[in-house]
Amino acid sequence: MAAVTELTVGHVATRSGVAVSALHFYEARGLIRSHRTSGNQRRYGRDVLRRVAIIKVAQEVGISLAEIGEALASLPEGRTPTREDWNVLSTAWRDQLDRKIAQLKKLRDGLTDCIGCGCMSIDKCPLRNKGDRLAKEGTGARRLVVPSSR
């Protein structure tokens, strides 16, 4: 029996656990690629399974589709992403994930006491913002923002 080199959208959906509509969406965003048969049916190379796995893992940890697209665009066209490719991608995302984790911890720890607005309306607020000095740092909940390391 010959090895299957191309997969239908249904096969990719079944093998990857991703809905057909999601595959179409990924393709429209340029994250995966297919070609059309003479009967105008989509066919995917087997490498699409690895690309979809990368997309799913990255989304699971909070990487946006735009960032995933940028990362996948850096990979050689038509080649199944390798372990080394994954190491490069995951290393690039590590700092971003660390910042998100720090931000979530700060939000969790400050959630009970204050929303970080600097409103000064709570007489026992441990984060009082006398004279609205935090306005110089920008808009939003300044006390709950983890500074970017960029």
GROMACS .gro file of N, CA and C in nm:
model
  450
    1MET      N    1   0.084  -0.118   0.000
    1MET     CA    2   0.000   0.000   0.000
    1MET      C    3   0.089   0.125   0.000
    2ALA      N    4   0.062   0.217  -0.090
    2ALA     CA    5   0.143   0.339  -0.104
    2ALA      C    6   0.112   0.436   0.009
    3ALA      N    7   0.216   0.506   0.054
    3ALA     CA    8   0.199   0.607   0.159
    3ALA      C    9   0.122   0.726   0.103
    4VAL      N   10   0.032   0.777   0.182
    4VAL     CA   11  -0.047   0.894   0.142
    4VAL      C   12   0.042   1.017   0.155
    5THR      N   13   0.059   1.091   0.045
    5THR     CA   14   0.144   1.209   0.050
    5THR      C   15   0.062   1.338   0.061
    6GLU      N   16  -0.064   1.330   0.025
    6GLU     CA   17  -0.150   1.447   0.035
    6GLU      C   18  -0.275   1.411   0.113
    7LEU      N   19  -0.324   1.508   0.187
    7LEU     CA   20  -0.439   1.485   0.274
    7LEU      C   21  -0.554   1.578   0.235
    8THR      N   22  -0.676   1.527   0.247
    8THR     CA   23  -0.794   1.612   0.227
    8THR      C   24  -0.813   1.696   0.352
    9VAL      N   25  -0.896   1.797   0.342
    9VAL     CA   26  -0.924   1.881   0.458
    9VAL      C   27  -0.989   1.799   0.568
   10GLY      N   28  -1.072   1.702   0.532
   10GLY     CA   29  -1.134   1.615   0.632
   10GLY      C   30  -1.032   1.530   0.705
   11HIS      N   31  -0.934   1.477   0.630
   11HIS     CA   32  -0.829   1.398   0.694
   11HIS      C   33  -0.746   1.483   0.789
   12VAL      N   34  -0.713   1.603   0.746
   12VAL     CA   35  -0.635   1.692   0.834
   12VAL      C   36  -0.714   1.725   0.959
   13ALA      N   37  -0.843   1.752   0.943
   13ALA     CA   38  -0.927   1.784   1.058
   13ALA      C   39  -0.931   1.667   1.156
   14THR      N   40  -0.950   1.547   1.103
   14THR     CA   41  -0.957   1.428   1.188
   14THR      C   42  -0.825   1.402   1.258
   15ARG      N   43  -0.716   1.407   1.183
   15ARG     CA   44  -0.584   1.377   1.240
   15ARG      C   45  -0.539   1.483   1.339
   16SER      N   46  -0.573   1.609   1.316
   16SER     CA   47  -0.523   1.718   1.402
   16SER      C   48  -0.618   1.754   1.515
   17GLY      N   49  -0.744   1.712   1.505
   17GLY     CA   50  -0.841   1.749   1.606
   17GLY      C   51  -0.889   1.893   1.594
   18VAL      N   52  -0.871   1.950   1.476
   18VAL     CA   53  -0.911   2.088   1.450
   18VAL      C   54  -1.027   2.087   1.351
   19ALA      N   55  -1.126   2.169   1.373
   19ALA     CA   56  -1.242   2.175   1.285
   19ALA      C   57  -1.203   2.218   1.144
   20VAL      N   58  -1.277   2.170   1.046
   20VAL     CA   59  -1.253   2.208   0.907
   20VAL      C   60  -1.258   2.360   0.892
   21SER      N   61  -1.354   2.423   0.960
   21SER     CA   62  -1.366   2.569   0.951
   21SER      C   63  -1.241   2.638   1.005
   22ALA      N   64  -1.180   2.582   1.109
   22ALA     CA   65  -1.057   2.639   1.164
   22ALA      C   66  -0.943   2.624   1.063
   23LEU      N   67  -0.937   2.511   0.997
   23LEU     CA   68  -0.834   2.491   0.894
   23LEU      C   69  -0.850   2.592   0.781
   24HIS      N   70  -0.973   2.615   0.739
   24HIS     CA   71  -0.997   2.717   0.636
   24HIS      C   72  -0.954   2.854   0.685
   25PHE      N   73  -0.983   2.884   0.812
   25PHE     CA   74  -0.943   3.012   0.871
   25PHE      C   75  -0.791   3.024   0.874
   26TYR      N   76  -0.722   2.918   0.920
   26TYR     CA   77  -0.576   2.919   0.923
   26TYR      C   78  -0.520   2.942   0.783
   27GLU      N   79  -0.580   2.879   0.687
   27GLU     CA   80  -0.533   2.895   0.550
   27GLU      C   81  -0.555   3.038   0.500
   28ALA      N   82  -0.670   3.095   0.530
   28ALA     CA   83  -0.698   3.233   0.491
   28ALA      C   84  -0.600   3.330   0.556
   29ARG      N   85  -0.553   3.298   0.677
   29ARG     CA   86  -0.456   3.383   0.747
   29ARG      C   87  -0.312   3.355   0.704
   30GLY      N   88  -0.292   3.256   0.617
   30GLY     CA   89  -0.158   3.225   0.569
   30GLY      C   90  -0.076   3.137   0.662
   31LEU      N   91  -0.141   3.075   0.760
   31LEU     CA   92  -0.070   2.991   0.856
   31LEU      C   93  -0.040   2.851   0.799
   32ILE      N   94  -0.129   2.804   0.715
   32ILE     CA   95  -0.109   2.676   0.646
   32ILE      C   96  -0.140   2.696   0.499
   33ARG      N   97  -0.103   2.597   0.420
   33ARG     CA   98  -0.118   2.610   0.275
   33ARG      C   99  -0.174   2.482   0.215
   34SER      N  100  -0.256   2.496   0.113
   34SER     CA  101  -0.305   2.382   0.038
   34SER      C  102  -0.295   2.415  -0.110
   35HIS      N  103  -0.321   2.317  -0.191
   35HIS     CA  104  -0.337   2.343  -0.334
   35HIS      C  105  -0.468   2.278  -0.377
   36ARG      N  106  -0.514   2.312  -0.495
   36ARG     CA  107  -0.642   2.261  -0.545
   36ARG      C  108  -0.619   2.154  -0.650
   37THR      N  109  -0.703   2.051  -0.643
   37THR     CA  110  -0.698   1.946  -0.745
   37THR      C  111  -0.772   1.996  -0.868
   38SER      N  112  -0.770   1.916  -0.973
   38SER     CA  113  -0.844   1.953  -1.095
   38SER      C  114  -0.993   1.962  -1.067
   39GLY      N  115  -1.039   1.892  -0.962
   39GLY     CA  116  -1.180   1.899  -0.921
   39GLY      C  117  -1.205   2.008  -0.819
   40ASN      N  118  -1.109   2.097  -0.799
   40ASN     CA  119  -1.117   2.212  -0.709
   40ASN      C  120  -1.130   2.173  -0.561
   41GLN      N  121  -1.073   2.059  -0.524
   41GLN     CA  122  -1.071   2.018  -0.385
   41GLN      C  123  -0.936   2.052  -0.323
   42ARG      N  124  -0.940   2.090  -0.195
   42ARG     CA  125  -0.816   2.122  -0.125
   42ARG      C  126  -0.737   1.994  -0.097
   43ARG      N  127  -0.606   2.007  -0.110
   43ARG     CA  128  -0.515   1.900  -0.070
   43ARG      C  129  -0.400   1.963   0.006
   44TYR      N  130  -0.363   1.898   0.115
   44TYR     CA  131  -0.257   1.946   0.202
   44TYR      C  132  -0.141   1.848   0.202
   45GLY      N  133  -0.020   1.902   0.211
   45GLY     CA  134   0.096   1.817   0.232
   45GLY      C  135   0.095   1.767   0.375
   46ARG      N  136   0.165   1.659   0.401
   46ARG     CA  137   0.167   1.601   0.536
   46ARG      C  138   0.228   1.697   0.639
   47ASP      N  139   0.313   1.789   0.594
   47ASP     CA  140   0.374   1.885   0.688
   47ASP      C  141   0.270   1.972   0.757
   48VAL      N  142   0.150   1.981   0.701
   48VAL     CA  143   0.046   2.065   0.761
   48VAL      C  144   0.009   2.014   0.900
   49LEU      N  145   0.022   1.883   0.923
   49LEU     CA  146  -0.012   1.829   1.055
   49LEU      C  147   0.080   1.885   1.162
   50ARG      N  148   0.207   1.897   1.132
   50ARG     CA  149   0.302   1.954   1.229
   50ARG      C  150   0.275   2.103   1.246
   51ARG      N  151   0.247   2.172   1.137
   51ARG     CA  152   0.217   2.316   1.147
   51ARG      C  153   0.092   2.340   1.233
   52VAL      N  154  -0.010   2.259   1.212
   52VAL     CA  155  -0.132   2.275   1.291
   52VAL      C  156  -0.103   2.245   1.438
   53ALA      N  157  -0.021   2.145   1.466
   53ALA     CA  158   0.016   2.114   1.604
   53ALA      C  159   0.087   2.233   1.668
   54ILE      N  160   0.176   2.296   1.594
   54ILE     CA  161   0.246   2.415   1.646
   54ILE      C  162   0.147   2.527   1.674
   55ILE      N  163   0.054   2.547   1.583
   55ILE     CA  164  -0.048   2.651   1.601
   55ILE      C  165  -0.129   2.625   1.727
   56LYS      N  166  -0.173   2.501   1.745
   56LYS     CA  167  -0.255   2.466   1.861
   56LYS      C  168  -0.179   2.486   1.992
   57VAL      N  169  -0.055   2.441   1.998
   57VAL     CA  170   0.025   2.456   2.120
   57VAL      C  171   0.048   2.603   2.150
   58ALA      N  172   0.084   2.679   2.048
   58ALA     CA  173   0.111   2.821   2.068
   58ALA      C  174  -0.015   2.894   2.115
   59GLN      N  175  -0.129   2.864   2.054
   59GLN     CA  176  -0.253   2.927   2.097
   59GLN      C  177  -0.286   2.890   2.241
   60GLU      N  178  -0.262   2.766   2.277
   60GLU     CA  179  -0.292   2.718   2.412
   60GLU      C  180  -0.217   2.799   2.518
   61VAL      N  181  -0.097   2.843   2.487
   61VAL     CA  182  -0.020   2.920   2.585
   61VAL      C  183  -0.036   3.071   2.567
   62GLY      N  184  -0.126   3.113   2.478
   62GLY     CA  185  -0.160   3.254   2.468
   62GLY      C  186  -0.089   3.333   2.360
   63ILE      N  187  -0.023   3.266   2.266
   63ILE     CA  188   0.040   3.337   2.155
   63ILE      C  189  -0.068   3.370   2.053
   64SER      N  190  -0.070   3.493   2.006
   64SER     CA  191  -0.173   3.535   1.911
   64SER      C  192  -0.149   3.474   1.773
   65LEU      N  193  -0.254   3.465   1.694
   65LEU     CA  194  -0.241   3.411   1.559
   65LEU      C  195  -0.148   3.497   1.474
   66ALA      N  196  -0.147   3.627   1.497
   66ALA     CA  197  -0.056   3.714   1.422
   66ALA      C  198   0.089   3.678   1.453
   67GLU      N  199   0.119   3.656   1.581
   67GLU     CA  200   0.256   3.618   1.620
   67GLU      C  201   0.292   3.479   1.570
   68ILE      N  202   0.195   3.389   1.571
   68ILE     CA  203   0.218   3.255   1.518
   68ILE      C  204   0.247   3.263   1.369
   69GLY      N  205   0.172   3.346   1.300
   69GLY     CA  206   0.193   3.364   1.156
   69GLY      C  207   0.331   3.417   1.125
   70GLU      N  208   0.377   3.514   1.202
   70GLU     CA  209   0.512   3.568   1.183
   70GLU      C  210   0.617   3.459   1.203
   71ALA      N  211   0.597   3.380   1.307
   71ALA     CA  212   0.693   3.274   1.336
   71ALA      C  213   0.694   3.167   1.226
   72LEU      N  214   0.576   3.125   1.183
   72LEU     CA  215   0.569   3.023   1.078
   72LEU      C  216   0.624   3.075   0.946
   73ALA      N  217   0.610   3.204   0.922
   73ALA     CA  218   0.663   3.263   0.798
   73ALA      C  219   0.815   3.255   0.794
   74SER      N  220   0.877   3.242   0.910
   74SER     CA  221   1.023   3.233   0.915
   74SER      C  222   1.074   3.093   0.880
   75LEU      N  223   0.984   2.997   0.875
   75LEU     CA  224   1.023   2.859   0.844
   75LEU      C  225   1.031   2.839   0.693
   76PRO      N  226   1.117   2.748   0.648
   76PRO     CA  227   1.125   2.720   0.504
   76PRO      C  228   0.992   2.668   0.449
   77GLU      N  229   0.952   2.721   0.337
   77GLU     CA  230   0.825   2.683   0.273
   77GLU      C  231   0.825   2.535   0.235
   78GLY      N  232   0.718   2.467   0.270
   78GLY     CA  233   0.700   2.330   0.226
   78GLY      C  234   0.777   2.225   0.306
   79ARG      N  235   0.859   2.267   0.401
   79ARG     CA  236   0.933   2.171   0.481
   79ARG      C  237   0.859   2.146   0.611
   80THR      N  238   0.854   2.023   0.651
   80THR     CA  239   0.795   1.990   0.780
   80THR      C  240   0.880   2.055   0.888
   81PRO      N  241   0.818   2.133   0.977
   81PRO     CA  242   0.896   2.194   1.084
   81PRO      C  243   0.968   2.088   1.166
   82THR      N  244   1.092   2.114   1.195
   82THR     CA  245   1.176   2.018   1.267
   82THR      C  246   1.179   2.050   1.415
   83ARG      N  247   1.244   1.963   1.490
   83ARG     CA  248   1.263   1.987   1.634
   83ARG      C  249   1.341   2.118   1.653
   84GLU      N  250   1.441   2.142   1.570
   84GLU     CA  251   1.519   2.265   1.581
   84GLU      C  252   1.431   2.387   1.552
   85ASP      N  253   1.342   2.376   1.451
   85ASP     CA  254   1.247   2.485   1.423
   85ASP      C  255   1.164   2.515   1.548
   86TRP      N  256   1.115   2.409   1.612
   86TRP     CA  257   1.034   2.429   1.733
   86TRP      C  258   1.117   2.495   1.843
   87ASN      N  259   1.242   2.455   1.859
   87ASN     CA  260   1.328   2.517   1.960
   87ASN      C  261   1.343   2.666   1.934
   88VAL      N  262   1.361   2.703   1.809
   88VAL     CA  263   1.375   2.845   1.774
   88VAL      C  264   1.246   2.920   1.806
   89LEU      N  265   1.132   2.864   1.764
   89LEU     CA  266   1.004   2.931   1.786
   89LEU      C  267   0.973   2.942   1.936
   90SER      N  268   0.987   2.833   2.008
   90SER     CA  269   0.950   2.835   2.150
   90SER      C  270   1.043   2.925   2.232
   91THR      N  271   1.170   2.931   2.194
   91THR     CA  272   1.264   3.020   2.264
   91THR      C  273   1.225   3.166   2.242
   92ALA      N  274   1.184   3.198   2.121
   92ALA     CA  275   1.143   3.335   2.091
   92ALA      C  276   1.018   3.375   2.171
   93TRP      N  277   0.932   3.279   2.198
   93TRP     CA  278   0.809   3.309   2.272
   93TRP      C  279   0.829   3.306   2.422
   94ARG      N  280   0.938   3.250   2.472
   94ARG     CA  281   0.958   3.231   2.615
   94ARG      C  282   0.953   3.362   2.694
   95ASP      N  283   1.024   3.466   2.648
   95ASP     CA  284   1.026   3.594   2.720
   95ASP      C  285   0.886   3.655   2.725
   96GLN      N  286   0.817   3.646   2.615
   96GLN     CA  287   0.680   3.700   2.609
   96GLN      C  288   0.591   3.626   2.709
   97LEU      N  289   0.604   3.496   2.716
   97LEU     CA  290   0.523   3.419   2.810
   97LEU      C  291   0.561   3.452   2.954
   98ASP      N  292   0.689   3.470   2.981
   98ASP     CA  293   0.731   3.508   3.116
   98ASP      C  294   0.670   3.642   3.157
   99ARG      N  295   0.665   3.739   3.064
   99ARG     CA  296   0.603   3.868   3.095
   99ARG      C  297   0.453   3.851   3.123
  100LYS      N  298   0.386   3.767   3.044
  100LYS     CA  299   0.243   3.743   3.066
  100LYS      C  300   0.220   3.678   3.201
  101ILE      N  301   0.304   3.582   3.238
  101ILE     CA  302   0.290   3.516   3.366
  101ILE      C  303   0.309   3.616   3.479
  102ALA      N  304   0.410   3.701   3.469
  102ALA     CA  305   0.434   3.803   3.572
  102ALA      C  306   0.314   3.897   3.582
  103GLN      N  307   0.259   3.936   3.467
  103GLN     CA  308   0.143   4.025   3.466
  103GLN      C  309   0.023   3.959   3.532
  104LEU      N  310  -0.001   3.833   3.502
  104LEU     CA  311  -0.114   3.762   3.562
  104LEU      C  312  -0.097   3.744   3.712
  105LYS      N  313   0.026   3.717   3.757
  105LYS     CA  314   0.051   3.704   3.900
  105LYS      C  315   0.025   3.837   3.971
  106LYS      N  316   0.071   3.945   3.911
  106LYS     CA  317   0.050   4.076   3.970
  106LYS      C  318  -0.099   4.109   3.975
  107LEU      N  319  -0.169   4.078   3.870
  107LEU     CA  320  -0.313   4.100   3.866
  107LEU      C  321  -0.383   4.016   3.972
  108ARG      N  322  -0.348   3.888   3.982
  108ARG     CA  323  -0.407   3.799   4.082
  108ARG      C  324  -0.383   3.852   4.222
  109ASP      N  325  -0.260   3.891   4.252
  109ASP     CA  326  -0.225   3.934   4.386
  109ASP      C  327  -0.288   4.068   4.422
  110GLY      N  328  -0.313   4.153   4.325
  110GLY     CA  329  -0.371   4.284   4.353
  110GLY      C  330  -0.521   4.291   4.333
  111LEU      N  331  -0.578   4.185   4.284
  111LEU     CA  332  -0.720   4.186   4.247
  111LEU      C  333  -0.812   4.211   4.366
  112THR      N  334  -0.783   4.154   4.479
  112THR     CA  335  -0.870   4.168   4.595
  112THR      C  336  -0.868   4.310   4.651
  113ASP      N  337  -0.750   4.370   4.654
  113ASP     CA  338  -0.735   4.500   4.718
  113ASP      C  339  -0.773   4.618   4.631
  114CYS      N  340  -0.741   4.611   4.503
  114CYS     CA  341  -0.759   4.730   4.420
  114CYS      C  342  -0.754   4.692   4.273
  115ILE      N  343  -0.827   4.764   4.192
  115ILE     CA  344  -0.818   4.739   4.049
  115ILE      C  345  -0.706   4.820   3.986
  116GLY      N  346  -0.634   4.896   4.065
  116GLY     CA  347  -0.519   4.970   4.016
  116GLY      C  348  -0.554   5.097   3.942
  117CYS      N  349  -0.671   5.151   3.967
  117CYS     CA  350  -0.715   5.267   3.888
  117CYS      C  351  -0.659   5.398   3.940
  118GLY      N  352  -0.615   5.402   4.064
  118GLY     CA  353  -0.565   5.527   4.119
  118GLY      C  354  -0.674   5.625   4.151
  119CYS      N  355  -0.795   5.578   4.178
  119CYS     CA  356  -0.909   5.668   4.196
  119CYS      C  357  -0.908   5.742   4.330
  120MET      N  358  -0.832   5.693   4.427
  120MET     CA  359  -0.820   5.754   4.559
  120MET      C  360  -0.954   5.761   4.633
  121SER      N  361  -1.055   5.688   4.588
  121SER     CA  362  -1.186   5.695   4.654
  121SER      C  363  -1.198   5.598   4.770
  122ILE      N  364  -1.106   5.507   4.780
  122ILE     CA  365  -1.111   5.410   4.889
  122ILE      C  366  -1.013   5.458   4.996
  123ASP      N  367  -1.066   5.488   5.115
  123ASP     CA  368  -0.981   5.548   5.218
  123ASP      C  369  -0.874   5.453   5.271
  124LYS      N  370  -0.887   5.324   5.249
  124LYS     CA  371  -0.787   5.231   5.297
  124LYS      C  372  -0.706   5.171   5.182
  125CYS      N  373  -0.710   5.232   5.068
  125CYS     CA  374  -0.642   5.178   4.950
  125CYS      C  375  -0.490   5.178   4.970
  126PRO      N  376  -0.426   5.060   4.962
  126PRO     CA  377  -0.281   5.055   4.980
  126PRO      C  378  -0.205   5.108   4.860
  127LEU      N  379  -0.275   5.136   4.754
  127LEU     CA  380  -0.209   5.181   4.632
  127LEU      C  381  -0.243   5.325   4.596
  128ARG      N  382  -0.272   5.407   4.697
  128ARG     CA  383  -0.313   5.546   4.670
  128ARG      C  384  -0.221   5.615   4.573
  129ASN      N  385  -0.280   5.694   4.492
  129ASN     CA  386  -0.210   5.763   4.384
  129ASN      C  387  -0.223   5.913   4.406
  130LYS      N  388  -0.163   5.960   4.512
  130LYS     CA  389  -0.175   6.101   4.551
  130LYS      C  390  -0.132   6.193   4.437
  131GLY      N  391  -0.218   6.290   4.408
  131GLY     CA  392  -0.187   6.386   4.304
  131GLY      C  393  -0.188   6.327   4.163
  132ASP      N  394  -0.241   6.209   4.149
  132ASP     CA  395  -0.248   6.139   4.020
  132ASP      C  396  -0.112   6.133   3.953
  133ARG      N  397  -0.007   6.105   4.030
  133ARG     CA  398   0.129   6.101   3.977
  133ARG      C  399   0.148   5.989   3.874
  134LEU      N  400   0.062   5.887   3.880
  134LEU     CA  401   0.075   5.777   3.784
  134LEU      C  402   0.029   5.815   3.643
  135ALA      N  403  -0.042   5.926   3.631
  135ALA     CA  404  -0.087   5.970   3.499
  135ALA      C  405   0.031   5.995   3.406
  136LYS      N  406   0.144   6.032   3.463
  136LYS     CA  407   0.264   6.058   3.382
  136LYS      C  408   0.316   5.930   3.314
  137GLU      N  409   0.281   5.815   3.371
  137GLU     CA  410   0.327   5.687   3.317
  137GLU      C  411   0.238   5.633   3.207
  138GLY      N  412   0.123   5.693   3.187
  138GLY     CA  413   0.033   5.647   3.081
  138GLY      C  414  -0.105   5.616   3.134
  139THR      N  415  -0.191   5.570   3.045
  139THR     CA  416  -0.329   5.541   3.081
  139THR      C  417  -0.342   5.402   3.139
  140GLY      N  418  -0.459   5.377   3.198
  140GLY     CA  419  -0.491   5.243   3.247
  140GLY      C  420  -0.446   5.218   3.389
  141ALA      N  421  -0.455   5.093   3.428
  141ALA     CA  422  -0.423   5.050   3.564
  141ALA      C  423  -0.272   5.037   3.578
  142ARG      N  424  -0.205   5.147   3.602
  142ARG     CA  425  -0.058   5.153   3.602
  142ARG      C  426   0.005   5.065   3.708
  143ARG      N  427  -0.056   5.049   3.823
  143ARG     CA  428   0.003   4.969   3.930
  143ARG      C  429   0.000   4.821   3.899
  144LEU      N  430  -0.085   4.780   3.809
  144LEU     CA  431  -0.096   4.639   3.777
  144LEU      C  432  -0.026   4.603   3.647
  145VAL      N  433   0.040   4.698   3.585
  145VAL     CA  434   0.110   4.672   3.459
  145VAL      C  435   0.255   4.632   3.489
  146VAL      N  436   0.296   4.518   3.433
  146VAL     CA  437   0.435   4.475   3.446
  146VAL      C  438   0.513   4.544   3.335
  147PRO      N  439   0.619   4.618   3.369
  147PRO     CA  440   0.695   4.689   3.267
  147PRO      C  441   0.755   4.593   3.163
  148SER      N  442   0.754   4.636   3.040
  148SER     CA  443   0.814   4.557   2.932
  148SER      C  444   0.964   4.566   2.942
  149SER      N  445   1.032   4.457   2.905
  149SER     CA  446   1.178   4.457   2.911
  149SER      C  447   1.239   4.500   2.779
  150ARG      N  448   1.158   4.551   2.690
  150ARG     CA  449   1.207   4.593   2.558
  150ARG      C  450   1.277   4.724   2.563
   0.00000   0.00000   0.00000
